[in-house]
XYZ file of C-alpha atoms in Angstrom:
173
model
C 19.252 135.244 47.329
C 20.660 135.708 50.682
C 24.084 136.939 51.279
C 26.145 134.164 52.862
C 29.335 135.120 54.560
C 32.384 132.956 54.901
C 33.024 132.672 58.649
C 36.114 130.506 58.351
C 38.405 133.557 58.290
C 37.171 135.103 61.534
C 39.425 135.241 64.624
C 38.543 135.116 68.257
C 40.534 138.259 69.011
C 38.717 141.192 67.548
C 40.070 144.195 69.488
C 43.536 145.345 70.593
C 42.400 145.082 74.196
C 41.648 141.368 73.738
C 45.088 140.891 72.167
C 46.858 142.488 75.150
C 44.833 140.352 77.558
C 45.732 137.123 75.708
C 49.460 138.003 75.630
C 49.544 138.835 79.359
C 47.691 135.649 80.259
C 50.042 133.628 78.038
C 52.870 134.567 80.427
C 51.044 134.599 83.761
C 49.204 131.258 83.493
C 52.278 129.052 82.781
C 54.331 130.751 85.512
C 51.494 130.244 87.999
C 51.148 126.573 87.006
C 54.910 126.009 87.420
C 54.928 127.648 90.868
C 51.991 125.512 91.954
C 53.628 122.311 90.668
C 56.873 123.076 92.477
C 54.963 123.765 95.659
C 53.071 120.487 95.270
C 56.181 118.405 94.531
C 58.181 119.796 97.443
C 55.187 119.415 99.713
C 55.584 122.955 100.854
C 58.447 121.833 103.120
C 60.993 124.500 103.816
C 64.513 123.345 104.658
C 66.143 125.060 107.587
C 69.866 125.527 106.839
C 70.561 125.454 110.581
C 69.104 121.942 110.933
C 71.338 119.042 111.907
C 71.435 117.757 108.300
C 73.471 120.790 107.243
C 76.071 120.875 109.985
C 79.643 120.580 108.700
C 80.008 117.194 110.420
C 76.842 115.806 108.792
C 77.869 117.051 105.348
C 81.385 115.616 105.765
C 79.940 112.251 106.794
C 77.724 112.134 103.688
C 80.483 112.987 101.252
C 83.247 110.980 102.931
C 84.878 108.284 100.798
C 83.833 104.697 101.394
C 87.353 103.567 102.263
C 90.099 105.335 104.122
C 93.866 105.220 104.085
C 95.901 105.018 107.263
C 98.993 107.125 106.626
C 100.555 106.322 109.990
C 101.613 102.894 108.735
C 102.803 104.307 105.418
C 105.241 106.546 107.264
C 106.978 103.611 108.926
C 110.567 103.127 107.759
C 111.049 100.706 104.883
C 111.395 97.147 106.120
C 110.110 97.801 109.637
C 106.395 97.053 109.250
C 105.022 93.835 110.702
C 103.315 91.157 108.650
C 99.970 92.067 110.196
C 100.363 95.743 109.238
C 101.192 94.846 105.655
C 98.335 92.369 105.371
C 95.881 94.987 106.660
C 97.140 97.704 104.309
C 97.982 95.719 101.153
C 96.739 92.118 101.172
C 93.359 92.510 102.885
C 91.629 93.741 99.727
C 91.940 90.365 98.003
C 92.745 87.865 100.758
C 90.081 89.263 103.075
C 87.283 88.680 100.554
C 88.633 85.961 98.266
C 88.739 88.139 95.145
C 90.048 86.288 92.046
C 90.151 83.025 94.027
C 92.703 84.389 96.491
C 92.818 82.147 99.577
C 90.961 83.916 102.370
C 92.716 84.756 105.608
C 92.289 81.940 108.097
C 90.855 79.440 105.552
C 92.833 76.305 106.445
C 91.700 74.236 103.464
C 92.514 76.944 100.921
C 95.990 77.507 102.403
C 96.870 73.807 103.015
C 98.209 73.213 99.495
C 100.228 76.438 99.626
C 101.638 75.652 103.062
C 102.780 72.264 101.723
C 104.996 74.088 99.178
C 107.157 75.386 102.003
C 108.068 78.881 103.071
C 110.883 79.551 100.575
C 108.963 78.429 97.497
C 105.706 80.091 98.515
C 107.451 83.407 99.186
C 109.456 83.219 95.935
C 106.401 82.372 93.787
C 104.257 85.016 95.462
C 106.952 87.645 95.071
C 106.984 87.083 91.288
C 103.197 86.963 91.122
C 101.111 83.854 90.724
C 97.650 83.188 89.228
C 95.629 86.399 89.751
C 98.066 87.903 92.252
C 100.390 90.631 90.967
C 104.073 90.628 91.855
C 104.689 91.623 95.491
C 100.933 91.741 96.012
C 100.721 94.854 93.859
C 102.923 96.959 96.156
C 106.395 97.298 94.647
C 107.520 99.407 97.620
C 107.519 96.387 99.952
C 110.971 95.201 100.951
C 111.736 91.483 100.706
C 111.545 91.143 104.488
C 108.190 92.948 104.702
C 106.755 90.819 101.918
C 107.908 87.602 103.577
C 106.485 88.782 106.910
C 103.091 89.283 105.260
C 103.165 85.794 103.712
C 104.223 84.250 107.036
C 101.444 86.121 108.867
C 98.758 84.909 106.424
C 100.055 81.307 106.472
C 100.199 81.234 110.254
C 96.629 82.587 110.446
C 95.591 79.488 108.476
C 97.341 77.072 110.814
C 100.818 77.085 109.292
C 104.001 77.378 111.336
C 106.305 79.445 109.133
C 109.089 81.377 110.874
C 109.185 85.147 110.608
C 112.304 86.347 108.784
C 114.936 88.151 110.842
C 115.011 91.916 110.750
C 117.531 93.330 108.285
C 120.749 94.633 109.755
C 121.027 98.433 109.681
C 123.554 99.844 107.234
C 126.824 100.789 108.923
C 128.121 104.160 107.816
């Protein structure tokens, strides 16, 4: 009878030197593969921090907000802003685009029914809020005169002939 050995228990690593080699390669090979992949993905392109894409102006332009706020008009004394200024700063968001079925600026057919109501009623209803429009157009800081000026400006842009309200008399002290 021949002696048959069971080879199922044999390992590939037979010496301590082979073990050290396998452990070292287990760290070096993955790191090398990762470095090569990163180099391939980036295309080997090096970014120069002094390039025009990294100037303070270019960075500020990329991270600037989509909309801006004009604080010069906000500093005007209460009640002194014109209808056009108020429309541009408050009403334009909805009436410029027709959001929530707001009549667009200059749309004669959309404003015709509102113009027919008359200046007093239109201003009074709008001041309280009507349909999708919040009271005072969403800006509670507007004085009555400023609000009416904005309504008159929008109506007149659509072909109406409303009269601008008189400026309030200054308080006598």
